[in-house]
Amino acid sequence: MILIQHLTFSYGDGTFRLRIPELTFESGRSTVIVGPSGSGKTTLLNLIAGILPGAGGEVNVGEFKVHGLDENARRLFRLRNVGQVFQDFQLIDYLNVLDNVLLPCRIHPSVSVTKQLRERGRSLLQSVEMSAFEHRSVTQLSQGERQRVAICRALLLSPRIVLADEPTGNLDPVNAERIVELLLSETERSGATLIMVTHDHSLLKYFDRVIPFEQFLERRGVDKASGGAS
Ligand code: ADP
Ligand code: MG
């Protein structure tokens, strides 16, 4: 279970402040987060993943007190437990498609590229119809194709927690549904917890739970309401 309590966070200039009194995500359940652009959805995912150090309060992920870990421990926690689909993909330009999918093996402290993992990478690419692009440079892909590579990479090691930040943002409706199906079936199969952020309300029905995010936004000075896609 992910348990967030009395969490407060702000970036340097203090114009944005996230405050979450309490929020839980049950293990093995799927949750979708919706909310206006700039309301802190990406920030929350990065706090759960341990990319951002917490400012106040607690982020408990299973037995890990992520808020209390130093940078190195947060990195190890993330490598071992979290698969993240970043809003901006964060693919490595000098690696081809398959090597981007296999990247978690290369940076993981105790996993290496095996025949089985290579096969799993290929099969994930096949499930998003990207097999033909396996050896292509990711710089030669469309945004939607890049997004599908990022999703395969996040799922490769069957992490306990999958955080997907607007993973269908660049996809047509058919591919968007396919991706959500893949995220849900893969996380159900491995018993993982899935948290996805989206602006696409047609996808909400597939999830166990929907969290409207604007409830956590504290406005200070600047009014950030926009409602547009980020
Ligand atoms: P969302 O994902 O809901 O669109 P974000 O979590 O990306 O929102 O951002 C929340 C707010 O924090 C926004 O106002 C954004 O401009 C600001 N913000 C995001 N990243 C940074 C950063 N690295 N430094 C300062 N402000 C940031
Ligand atoms: Mg975002």
Short mmCIF file of C-alpha atoms and ligand atoms in Angstrom, two decimals:
data_model
loop_
_atom_site.label_atom_id
_atom_site.label_comp_id
_atom_site.label_asym_id
_atom_site.label_seq_id
_atom_site.Cartn_x
_atom_site.Cartn_y
_atom_site.Cartn_z
CA MET A 1 0.00 0.00 0.00
CA ILE A 2 1.05 3.56 -0.64
CA LEU A 3 0.19 5.82 2.28
CA ILE A 4 0.68 9.57 2.04
CA GLN A 5 0.16 11.64 5.17
CA HIS A 6 0.41 15.36 5.84
CA LEU A 7 2.47 15.77 2.70
CA THR A 8 3.54 19.30 1.81
CA PHE A 9 5.80 20.25 -1.03
CA SER A 10 6.78 23.43 -2.83
CA TYR A 11 9.38 24.28 -5.44
CA GLY A 12 12.00 26.95 -4.78
CA ASP A 13 10.02 30.08 -5.56
CA GLY A 14 7.06 29.06 -3.37
CA THR A 15 4.33 30.03 -5.86
CA PHE A 16 3.15 26.41 -6.06
CA ARG A 17 2.30 24.48 -2.95
CA LEU A 18 1.02 20.93 -2.81
CA ARG A 19 -0.69 19.81 0.37
CA ILE A 20 -2.13 16.33 0.72
CA PRO A 21 -3.55 15.59 4.19
CA GLU A 22 -4.01 11.88 3.47
CA LEU A 23 -4.10 9.68 0.40
CA THR A 24 -3.84 5.93 0.06
CA PHE A 25 -3.38 3.62 -2.89
CA GLU A 26 -4.23 -0.01 -2.19
CA SER A 27 -1.75 -2.61 -3.41
CA GLY A 28 -2.67 -4.23 -6.68
CA ARG A 29 -5.36 -1.67 -7.49
CA SER A 30 -5.49 0.73 -10.42
CA THR A 31 -6.03 4.44 -9.84
CA VAL A 32 -6.37 7.24 -12.34
CA ILE A 33 -5.68 10.87 -11.41
CA VAL A 34 -7.39 13.71 -13.26
CA GLY A 35 -6.96 17.41 -12.68
CA PRO A 36 -6.02 20.72 -14.24
CA SER A 37 -2.62 21.34 -15.73
CA GLY A 38 -0.25 22.67 -13.09
CA SER A 39 -2.14 21.15 -10.15
CA GLY A 40 0.83 18.98 -9.11
CA LYS A 41 0.05 15.56 -10.58
CA THR A 42 3.55 15.03 -11.97
CA THR A 43 5.00 16.39 -8.73
CA LEU A 44 3.07 13.78 -6.74
CA LEU A 45 4.29 10.92 -8.97
CA ASN A 46 7.85 12.15 -8.54
CA LEU A 47 7.41 12.27 -4.76
CA ILE A 48 6.09 8.69 -4.71
CA ALA A 49 8.95 7.54 -6.96
CA GLY A 50 11.51 9.26 -4.75
CA ILE A 51 12.74 11.51 -7.55
CA LEU A 52 11.88 14.56 -5.49
CA PRO A 53 12.75 14.66 -1.82
CA GLY A 54 9.65 15.24 0.32
CA ALA A 55 9.47 18.55 2.14
CA GLY A 56 7.07 17.70 4.93
CA GLY A 57 4.98 14.69 5.94
CA GLU A 58 5.23 11.08 4.90
CA VAL A 59 5.34 9.04 1.72
CA ASN A 60 5.18 5.38 2.70
CA VAL A 61 5.43 2.88 -0.14
CA GLY A 62 5.01 -0.62 1.24
CA GLU A 63 7.75 -0.99 3.84
CA PHE A 64 9.72 1.99 2.50
CA LYS A 65 9.56 5.39 4.18
CA VAL A 66 10.50 7.24 1.02
CA HIS A 67 10.41 10.65 2.77
CA GLY A 68 13.22 9.55 5.07
CA LEU A 69 15.60 8.10 2.49
CA ASP A 70 18.68 9.91 1.26
CA GLU A 71 19.22 10.45 -2.45
CA ASN A 72 21.12 7.24 -3.05
CA ALA A 73 18.62 5.12 -1.13
CA ARG A 74 15.76 6.75 -3.03
CA ARG A 75 17.48 5.89 -6.30
CA LEU A 76 17.84 2.23 -5.29
CA PHE A 77 14.25 2.14 -4.07
CA ARG A 78 13.13 3.50 -7.42
CA LEU A 79 15.21 1.07 -9.50
CA ARG A 80 13.95 -1.93 -7.55
CA ASN A 81 10.29 -1.02 -7.18
CA VAL A 82 9.04 1.60 -9.59
CA GLY A 83 8.37 1.66 -13.32
CA GLN A 84 7.74 5.18 -14.51
CA VAL A 85 6.35 6.47 -17.78
CA PHE A 86 7.51 10.08 -17.85
CA GLN A 87 5.38 12.81 -19.37
CA ASP A 88 8.37 13.74 -21.56
CA PHE A 89 9.33 10.03 -22.05
CA GLN A 90 13.01 10.52 -21.09
CA LEU A 91 14.27 8.14 -23.76
CA ILE A 92 18.02 7.94 -24.39
CA ASP A 93 18.65 9.38 -27.84
CA TYR A 94 21.80 7.39 -28.62
CA LEU A 95 20.15 4.03 -27.91
CA ASN A 96 17.85 2.21 -30.30
CA VAL A 97 14.27 1.22 -29.45
CA LEU A 98 15.01 -2.19 -27.91
CA ASP A 99 17.98 -0.87 -25.92
CA ASN A 100 15.80 1.89 -24.50
CA VAL A 101 13.30 -0.75 -23.38
CA LEU A 102 16.15 -2.78 -21.83
CA LEU A 103 17.62 0.24 -20.05
CA PRO A 104 16.24 -0.70 -16.58
CA CYS A 105 18.42 -3.86 -16.68
CA ARG A 106 21.53 -1.83 -17.38
CA ILE A 107 21.09 0.60 -14.52
CA HIS A 108 19.64 -1.87 -12.01
CA PRO A 109 22.18 -2.93 -9.37
CA SER A 110 21.37 -6.64 -9.52
CA VAL A 111 19.70 -7.35 -12.86
CA SER A 112 21.48 -7.81 -16.16
CA VAL A 113 20.32 -8.28 -19.72
CA THR A 114 19.40 -11.93 -20.12
CA LYS A 115 17.91 -13.76 -23.07
CA GLN A 116 14.59 -13.89 -21.20
CA LEU A 117 14.52 -10.14 -20.57
CA ARG A 118 15.45 -9.45 -24.18
CA GLU A 119 12.53 -11.66 -25.21
CA ARG A 120 10.24 -9.87 -22.77
CA GLY A 121 11.32 -6.51 -24.19
CA ARG A 122 10.54 -7.78 -27.69
CA SER A 123 7.18 -9.14 -26.64
CA LEU A 124 6.22 -5.84 -24.99
CA LEU A 125 7.20 -4.00 -28.18
CA GLN A 126 5.08 -6.44 -30.14
CA SER A 127 2.07 -5.78 -27.90
CA VAL A 128 2.23 -2.07 -28.80
CA GLU A 129 2.95 -2.82 -32.46
CA MET A 130 6.49 -1.51 -32.34
CA SER A 131 8.37 -4.68 -33.33
CA ALA A 132 9.28 -3.30 -36.73
CA PHE A 133 11.11 -0.40 -35.03
CA GLU A 134 13.26 -2.50 -32.67
CA HIS A 135 16.60 -1.41 -34.15
CA ARG A 136 15.63 2.13 -35.07
CA SER A 137 17.02 5.15 -33.29
CA VAL A 138 14.41 6.68 -30.99
CA THR A 139 15.24 10.06 -32.57
CA GLN A 140 13.51 8.78 -35.72
CA LEU A 141 10.16 8.06 -34.08
CA SER A 142 6.93 10.01 -33.86
CA GLN A 143 5.81 11.25 -30.45
CA GLY A 144 3.24 8.47 -30.19
CA GLU A 145 5.86 5.85 -31.05
CA ARG A 146 8.26 7.29 -28.47
CA GLN A 147 5.51 7.13 -25.90
CA ARG A 148 4.93 3.43 -26.61
CA VAL A 149 8.66 2.71 -26.14
CA ALA A 150 8.56 4.55 -22.79
CA ILE A 151 5.63 2.37 -21.68
CA CYS A 152 7.43 -0.87 -22.60
CA ARG A 153 10.49 0.29 -20.66
CA ALA A 154 8.43 1.02 -17.55
CA LEU A 155 6.88 -2.46 -17.63
CA LEU A 156 10.02 -4.46 -18.47
CA LEU A 157 10.96 -5.61 -14.96
CA SER A 158 7.35 -6.03 -13.76
CA PRO A 159 7.79 -3.41 -11.03
CA ARG A 160 5.56 -3.41 -7.94
CA ILE A 161 4.50 0.12 -8.71
CA VAL A 162 3.80 1.58 -12.13
CA LEU A 163 3.47 5.35 -12.41
CA ALA A 164 2.25 6.52 -15.79
CA ASP A 165 2.15 10.25 -16.43
CA GLU A 166 -0.29 11.00 -19.26
CA PRO A 167 0.90 7.89 -21.13
CA THR A 168 -1.73 8.24 -23.84
CA GLY A 169 -1.27 11.97 -24.39
CA ASN A 170 0.12 11.59 -27.91
CA LEU A 171 -1.87 8.58 -29.02
CA ASP A 172 -4.96 8.18 -31.18
CA PRO A 173 -8.03 6.72 -29.41
CA VAL A 174 -7.39 3.15 -30.61
CA ASN A 175 -3.75 3.16 -29.46
CA ALA A 176 -4.73 4.93 -26.22
CA GLU A 177 -7.17 2.14 -25.31
CA ARG A 178 -4.58 -0.47 -26.25
CA ILE A 179 -2.00 1.14 -23.98
CA VAL A 180 -4.39 1.31 -21.06
CA GLU A 181 -5.29 -2.35 -21.62
CA LEU A 182 -1.59 -3.23 -21.59
CA LEU A 183 -0.90 -1.22 -18.42
CA LEU A 184 -3.88 -2.82 -16.68
CA SER A 185 -3.25 -6.39 -17.82
CA GLU A 186 0.48 -6.23 -17.01
CA THR A 187 -0.10 -4.77 -13.55
CA GLU A 188 -2.95 -7.20 -12.82
CA ARG A 189 -0.78 -10.13 -13.89
CA SER A 190 2.06 -9.12 -11.57
CA GLY A 191 -0.15 -7.78 -8.77
CA ALA A 192 1.37 -4.31 -9.16
CA THR A 193 -0.16 -1.01 -8.13
CA LEU A 194 -0.93 1.27 -11.07
CA ILE A 195 -1.30 5.04 -10.85
CA MET A 196 -1.99 6.82 -14.11
CA VAL A 197 -2.52 10.52 -14.83
CA THR A 198 -4.71 11.46 -17.75
CA HIS A 199 -6.84 14.20 -19.28
CA ASP A 200 -8.82 11.66 -21.28
CA HIS A 201 -12.11 11.08 -19.46
CA SER A 202 -13.08 8.22 -21.75
CA LEU A 203 -10.37 6.09 -20.07
CA LEU A 204 -11.57 6.56 -16.48
CA LYS A 205 -14.04 3.67 -16.62
CA TYR A 206 -11.26 1.09 -16.85
CA PHE A 207 -9.81 1.94 -13.42
CA ASP A 208 -10.72 0.82 -9.91
CA ARG A 209 -10.65 4.40 -8.65
CA VAL A 210 -10.60 7.99 -9.92
CA ILE A 211 -8.96 10.80 -7.93
CA PRO A 212 -9.83 14.40 -8.85
CA PHE A 213 -6.64 16.28 -8.12
CA GLU A 214 -7.66 19.93 -7.82
CA GLN A 215 -8.70 19.25 -4.21
CA PHE A 216 -5.00 19.26 -3.27
CA LEU A 217 -4.04 22.53 -4.91
CA GLU A 218 -3.38 25.52 -2.70
CA ARG A 219 -3.33 28.71 -4.68
CA ARG A 220 -0.89 31.39 -3.66
CA GLY A 221 -0.77 34.68 -5.44
CA VAL A 222 -0.90 33.41 -9.00
CA ASP A 223 -4.10 31.69 -10.10
CA LYS A 224 -2.99 28.58 -11.93
CA ALA A 225 -6.39 27.32 -13.00
CA SER A 226 -6.28 26.52 -16.68
CA GLY A 227 -7.86 23.16 -17.34
CA GLY A 228 -5.78 22.70 -20.49
CA ALA A 229 -3.66 19.70 -21.23
CA SER A 230 -0.12 19.96 -19.95
P1 ADP B 1 0.76 18.86 -13.46
O1 ADP B 1 1.52 17.59 -13.69
O2 ADP B 1 -0.49 18.66 -12.65
O3 ADP B 1 0.49 19.61 -14.72
P2 ADP B 1 3.23 19.69 -12.16
O4 ADP B 1 3.38 18.78 -11.00
O5 ADP B 1 4.07 19.43 -13.35
O6 ADP B 1 1.67 19.79 -12.56
O7 ADP B 1 3.55 21.17 -11.70
C1 ADP B 1 2.90 21.79 -10.61
C2 ADP B 1 3.38 23.21 -10.50
O8 ADP B 1 4.74 23.24 -10.14
C3 ADP B 1 3.26 24.03 -11.78
O9 ADP B 1 2.86 25.33 -11.42
C4 ADP B 1 4.66 24.03 -12.35
O10 ADP B 1 4.92 25.19 -13.07
C5 ADP B 1 5.51 23.99 -11.09
N1 ADP B 1 6.76 23.26 -11.31
C6 ADP B 1 6.91 22.03 -11.83
N2 ADP B 1 8.20 21.66 -11.85
C7 ADP B 1 8.89 22.68 -11.31
C8 ADP B 1 10.28 22.91 -11.03
N3 ADP B 1 11.21 22.00 -11.30
N4 ADP B 1 10.61 24.10 -10.47
C9 ADP B 1 9.69 25.03 -10.16
N5 ADP B 1 8.36 24.88 -10.39
C10 ADP B 1 7.97 23.73 -10.96
MG MG B 2 2.12 16.71 -15.44
#
